[in-house]
CSV table of N, CA and C in Angstrom, one decimal:
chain,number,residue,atom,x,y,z
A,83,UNK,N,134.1,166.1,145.5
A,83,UNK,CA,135.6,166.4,145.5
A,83,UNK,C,135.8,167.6,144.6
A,84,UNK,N,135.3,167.6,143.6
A,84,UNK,CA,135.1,168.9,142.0
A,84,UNK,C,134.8,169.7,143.1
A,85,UNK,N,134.3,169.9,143.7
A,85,UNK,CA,132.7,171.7,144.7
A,85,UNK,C,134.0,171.8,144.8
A,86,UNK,N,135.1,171.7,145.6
A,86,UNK,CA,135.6,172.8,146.5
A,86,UNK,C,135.1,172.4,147.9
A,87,UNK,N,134.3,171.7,148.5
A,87,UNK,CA,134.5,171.0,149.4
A,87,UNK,C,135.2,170.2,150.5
A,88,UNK,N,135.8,170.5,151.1
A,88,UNK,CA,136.5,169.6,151.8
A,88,UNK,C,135.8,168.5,152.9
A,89,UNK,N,136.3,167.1,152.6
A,89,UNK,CA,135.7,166.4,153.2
A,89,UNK,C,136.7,165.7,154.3
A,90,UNK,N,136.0,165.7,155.4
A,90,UNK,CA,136.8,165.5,156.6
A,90,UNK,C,136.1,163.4,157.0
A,91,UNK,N,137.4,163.0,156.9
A,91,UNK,CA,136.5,161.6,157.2
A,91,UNK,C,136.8,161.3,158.8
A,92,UNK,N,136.6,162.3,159.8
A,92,UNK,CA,136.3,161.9,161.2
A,92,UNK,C,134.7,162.7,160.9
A,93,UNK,N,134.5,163.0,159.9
A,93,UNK,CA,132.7,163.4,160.6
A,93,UNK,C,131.7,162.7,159.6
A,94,UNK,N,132.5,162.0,159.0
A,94,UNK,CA,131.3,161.1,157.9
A,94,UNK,C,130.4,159.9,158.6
A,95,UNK,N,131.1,159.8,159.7
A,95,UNK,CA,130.2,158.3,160.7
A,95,UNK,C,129.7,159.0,162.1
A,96,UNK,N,129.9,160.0,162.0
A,96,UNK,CA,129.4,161.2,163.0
A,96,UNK,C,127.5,161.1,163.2
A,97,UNK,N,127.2,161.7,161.9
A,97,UNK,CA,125.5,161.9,161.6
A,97,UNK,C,125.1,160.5,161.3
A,98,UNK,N,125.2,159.3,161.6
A,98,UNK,CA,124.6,157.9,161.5
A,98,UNK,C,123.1,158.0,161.2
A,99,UNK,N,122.5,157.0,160.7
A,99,UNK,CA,121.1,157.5,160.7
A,99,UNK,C,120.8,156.1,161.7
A,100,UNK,N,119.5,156.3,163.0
A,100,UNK,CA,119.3,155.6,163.5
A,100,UNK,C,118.1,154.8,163.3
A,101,UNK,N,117.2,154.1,163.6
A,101,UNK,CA,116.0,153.6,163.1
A,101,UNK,C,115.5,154.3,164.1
A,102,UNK,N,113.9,154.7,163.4
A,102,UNK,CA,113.0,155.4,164.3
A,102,UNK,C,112.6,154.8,165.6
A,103,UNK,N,112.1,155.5,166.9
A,103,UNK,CA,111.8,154.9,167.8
A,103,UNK,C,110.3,154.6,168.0
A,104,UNK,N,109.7,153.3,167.9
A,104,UNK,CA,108.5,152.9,168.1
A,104,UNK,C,107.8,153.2,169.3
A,105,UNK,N,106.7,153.7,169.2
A,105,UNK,CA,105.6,154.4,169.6
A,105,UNK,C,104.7,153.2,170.4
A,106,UNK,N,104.6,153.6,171.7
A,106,UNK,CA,103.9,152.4,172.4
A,106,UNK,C,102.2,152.8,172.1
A,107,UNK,N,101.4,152.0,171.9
A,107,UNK,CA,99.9,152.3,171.9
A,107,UNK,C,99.4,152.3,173.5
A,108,UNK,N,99.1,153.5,173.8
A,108,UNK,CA,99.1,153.9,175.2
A,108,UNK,C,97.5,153.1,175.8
A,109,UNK,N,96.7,153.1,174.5
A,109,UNK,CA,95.6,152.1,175.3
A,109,UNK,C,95.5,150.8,175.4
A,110,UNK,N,96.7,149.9,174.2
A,110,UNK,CA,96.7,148.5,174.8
A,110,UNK,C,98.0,148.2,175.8
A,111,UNK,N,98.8,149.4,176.6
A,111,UNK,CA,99.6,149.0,177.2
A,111,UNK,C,98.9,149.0,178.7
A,112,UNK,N,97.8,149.4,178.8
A,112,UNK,CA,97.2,149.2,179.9
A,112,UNK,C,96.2,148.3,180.1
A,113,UNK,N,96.0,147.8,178.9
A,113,UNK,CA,95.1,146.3,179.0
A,113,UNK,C,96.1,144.6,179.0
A,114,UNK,N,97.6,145.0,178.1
A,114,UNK,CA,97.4,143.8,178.0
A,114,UNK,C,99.1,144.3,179.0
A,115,UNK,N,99.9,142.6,179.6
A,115,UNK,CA,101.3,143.0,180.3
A,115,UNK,C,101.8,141.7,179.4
A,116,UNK,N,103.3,141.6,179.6
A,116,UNK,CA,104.1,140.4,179.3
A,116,UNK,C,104.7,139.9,180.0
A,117,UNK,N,104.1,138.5,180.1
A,117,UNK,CA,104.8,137.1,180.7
A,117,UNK,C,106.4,136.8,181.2
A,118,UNK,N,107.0,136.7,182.2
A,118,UNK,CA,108.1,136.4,182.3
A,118,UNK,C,109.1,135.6,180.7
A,119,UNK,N,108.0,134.4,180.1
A,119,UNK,CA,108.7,133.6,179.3
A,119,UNK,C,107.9,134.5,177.8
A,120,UNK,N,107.3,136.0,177.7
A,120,UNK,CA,106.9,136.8,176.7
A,120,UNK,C,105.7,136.6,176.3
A,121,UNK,N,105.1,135.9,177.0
A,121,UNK,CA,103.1,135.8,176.3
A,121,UNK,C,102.8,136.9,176.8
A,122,UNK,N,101.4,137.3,176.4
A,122,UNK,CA,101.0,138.4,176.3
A,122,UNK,C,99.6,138.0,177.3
A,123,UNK,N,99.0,138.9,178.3
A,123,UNK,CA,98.1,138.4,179.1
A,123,UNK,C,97.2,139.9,179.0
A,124,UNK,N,95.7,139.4,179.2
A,124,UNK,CA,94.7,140.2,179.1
A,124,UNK,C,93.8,140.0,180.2
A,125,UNK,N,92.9,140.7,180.1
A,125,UNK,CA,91.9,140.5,180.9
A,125,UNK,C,90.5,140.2,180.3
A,126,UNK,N,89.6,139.9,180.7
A,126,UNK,CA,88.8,139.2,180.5
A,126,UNK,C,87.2,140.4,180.5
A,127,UNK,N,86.2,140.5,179.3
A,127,UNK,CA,85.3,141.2,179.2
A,127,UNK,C,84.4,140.8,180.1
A,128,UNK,N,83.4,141.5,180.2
A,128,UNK,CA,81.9,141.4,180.8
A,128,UNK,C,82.3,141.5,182.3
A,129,UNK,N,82.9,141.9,182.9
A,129,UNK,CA,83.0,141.9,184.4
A,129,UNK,C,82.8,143.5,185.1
A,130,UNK,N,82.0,144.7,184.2
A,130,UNK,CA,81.9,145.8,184.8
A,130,UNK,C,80.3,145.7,185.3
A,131,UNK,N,79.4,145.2,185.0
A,131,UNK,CA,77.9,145.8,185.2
A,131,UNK,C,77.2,144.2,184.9
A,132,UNK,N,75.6,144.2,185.4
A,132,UNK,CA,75.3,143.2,185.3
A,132,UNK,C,75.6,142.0,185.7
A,133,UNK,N,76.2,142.1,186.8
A,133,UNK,CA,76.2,141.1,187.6
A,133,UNK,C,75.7,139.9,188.1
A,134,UNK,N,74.9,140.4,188.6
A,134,UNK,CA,73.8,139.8,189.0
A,134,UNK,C,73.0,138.8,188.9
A,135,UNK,N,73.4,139.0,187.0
A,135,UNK,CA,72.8,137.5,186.3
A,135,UNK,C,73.8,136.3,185.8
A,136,UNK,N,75.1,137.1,186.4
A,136,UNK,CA,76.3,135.7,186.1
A,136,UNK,C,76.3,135.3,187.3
A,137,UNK,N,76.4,133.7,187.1
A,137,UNK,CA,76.7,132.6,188.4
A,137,UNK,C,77.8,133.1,188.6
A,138,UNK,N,78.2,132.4,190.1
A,138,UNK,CA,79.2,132.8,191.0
A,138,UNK,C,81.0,132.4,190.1
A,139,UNK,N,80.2,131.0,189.2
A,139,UNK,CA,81.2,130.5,188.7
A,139,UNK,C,81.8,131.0,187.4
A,140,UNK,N,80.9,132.0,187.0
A,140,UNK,CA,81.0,132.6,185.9
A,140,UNK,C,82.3,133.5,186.0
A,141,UNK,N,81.4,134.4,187.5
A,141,UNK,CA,82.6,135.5,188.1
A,141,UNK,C,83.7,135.3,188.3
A,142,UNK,N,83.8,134.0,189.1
A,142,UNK,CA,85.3,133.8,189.3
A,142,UNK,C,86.2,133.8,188.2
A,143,UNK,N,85.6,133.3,187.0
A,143,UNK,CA,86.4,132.4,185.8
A,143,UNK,C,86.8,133.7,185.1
A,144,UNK,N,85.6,135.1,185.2
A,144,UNK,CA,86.2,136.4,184.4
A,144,UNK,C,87.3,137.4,185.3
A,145,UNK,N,87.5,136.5,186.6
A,145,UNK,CA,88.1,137.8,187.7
A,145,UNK,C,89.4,137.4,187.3
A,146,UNK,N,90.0,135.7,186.3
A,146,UNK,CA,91.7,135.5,186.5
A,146,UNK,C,91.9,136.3,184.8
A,147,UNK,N,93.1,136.6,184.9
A,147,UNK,CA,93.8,136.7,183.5
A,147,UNK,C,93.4,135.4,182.9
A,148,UNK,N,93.7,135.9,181.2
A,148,UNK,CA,93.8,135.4,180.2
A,148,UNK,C,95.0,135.5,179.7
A,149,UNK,N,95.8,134.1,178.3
A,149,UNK,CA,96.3,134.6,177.3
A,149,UNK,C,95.8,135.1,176.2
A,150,UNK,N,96.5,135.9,175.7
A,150,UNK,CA,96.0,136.5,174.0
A,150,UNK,C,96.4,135.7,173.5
A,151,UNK,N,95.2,135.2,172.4
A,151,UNK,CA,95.3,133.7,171.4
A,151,UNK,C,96.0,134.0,170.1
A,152,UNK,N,97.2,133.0,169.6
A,152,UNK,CA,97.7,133.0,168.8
A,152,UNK,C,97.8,133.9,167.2
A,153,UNK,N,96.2,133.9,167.2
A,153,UNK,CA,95.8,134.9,166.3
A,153,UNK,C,96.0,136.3,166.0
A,154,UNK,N,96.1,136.8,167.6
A,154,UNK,CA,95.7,138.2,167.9
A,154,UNK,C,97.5,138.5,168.7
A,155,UNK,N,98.1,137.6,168.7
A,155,UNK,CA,99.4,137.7,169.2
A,155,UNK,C,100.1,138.8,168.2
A,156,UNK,N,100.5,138.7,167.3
A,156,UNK,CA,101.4,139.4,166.4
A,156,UNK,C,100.5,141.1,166.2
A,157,UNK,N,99.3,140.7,166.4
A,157,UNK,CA,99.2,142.4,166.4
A,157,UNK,C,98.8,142.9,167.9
A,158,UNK,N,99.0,142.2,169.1
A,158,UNK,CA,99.2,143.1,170.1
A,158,UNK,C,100.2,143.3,170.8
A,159,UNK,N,101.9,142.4,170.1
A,159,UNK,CA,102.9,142.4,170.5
A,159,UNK,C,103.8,143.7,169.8
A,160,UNK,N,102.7,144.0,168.4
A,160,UNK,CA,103.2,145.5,168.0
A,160,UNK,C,102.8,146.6,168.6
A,161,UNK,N,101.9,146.3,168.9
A,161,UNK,CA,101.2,148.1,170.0
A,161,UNK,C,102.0,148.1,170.7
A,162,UNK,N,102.4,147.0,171.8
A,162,UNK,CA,103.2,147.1,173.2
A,162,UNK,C,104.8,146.6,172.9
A,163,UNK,N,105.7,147.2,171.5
A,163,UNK,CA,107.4,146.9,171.8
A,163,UNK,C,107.7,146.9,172.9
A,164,UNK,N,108.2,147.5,173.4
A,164,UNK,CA,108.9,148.0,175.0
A,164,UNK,C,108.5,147.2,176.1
A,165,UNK,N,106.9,146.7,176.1
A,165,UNK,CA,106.6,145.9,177.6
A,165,UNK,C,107.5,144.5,178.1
């Protein structure tokens, strides 16, 4: 008020400060998706090579999704905000 300043109170709520915008991790957004009711689903390792030596029943059981286990929940529901 002392500067010589004039202050205009239509532009003090003008410059708001917003929270930053969270950054998706672009390589767990392609491994893991979210559940209608928000779990988090993955896919399952060992199903590119070597085949050959897993039973039929093995394959089947690596071909369905998975959930991500409680443990691992809170840090892959921060890579993927947005999903």
């Amino acid at each position: 008020m002392g500067r010589g300043v004039p202050v205009y109170p239509s532009l003090r709520f003008k410059t708001r400060r917003k929270m930053p915008k969270l950054k998706t991790h672009t390589g767990a957004a392609k491994r893991f998706s979210k559940t209608g009711t928000g779990k988090i689903k993955r896919g399952h390792t060992k199903t590119r090579h070597i085949l050959s030596s897993k039973s039929p029943k093995t394959k089947r059981k690596l071909g369905k999704s998975a959930l991500v286990s409680d443990g691992d929940y809170k840090k892959a529901a921060r890579m993927i905000p947005y999903a």
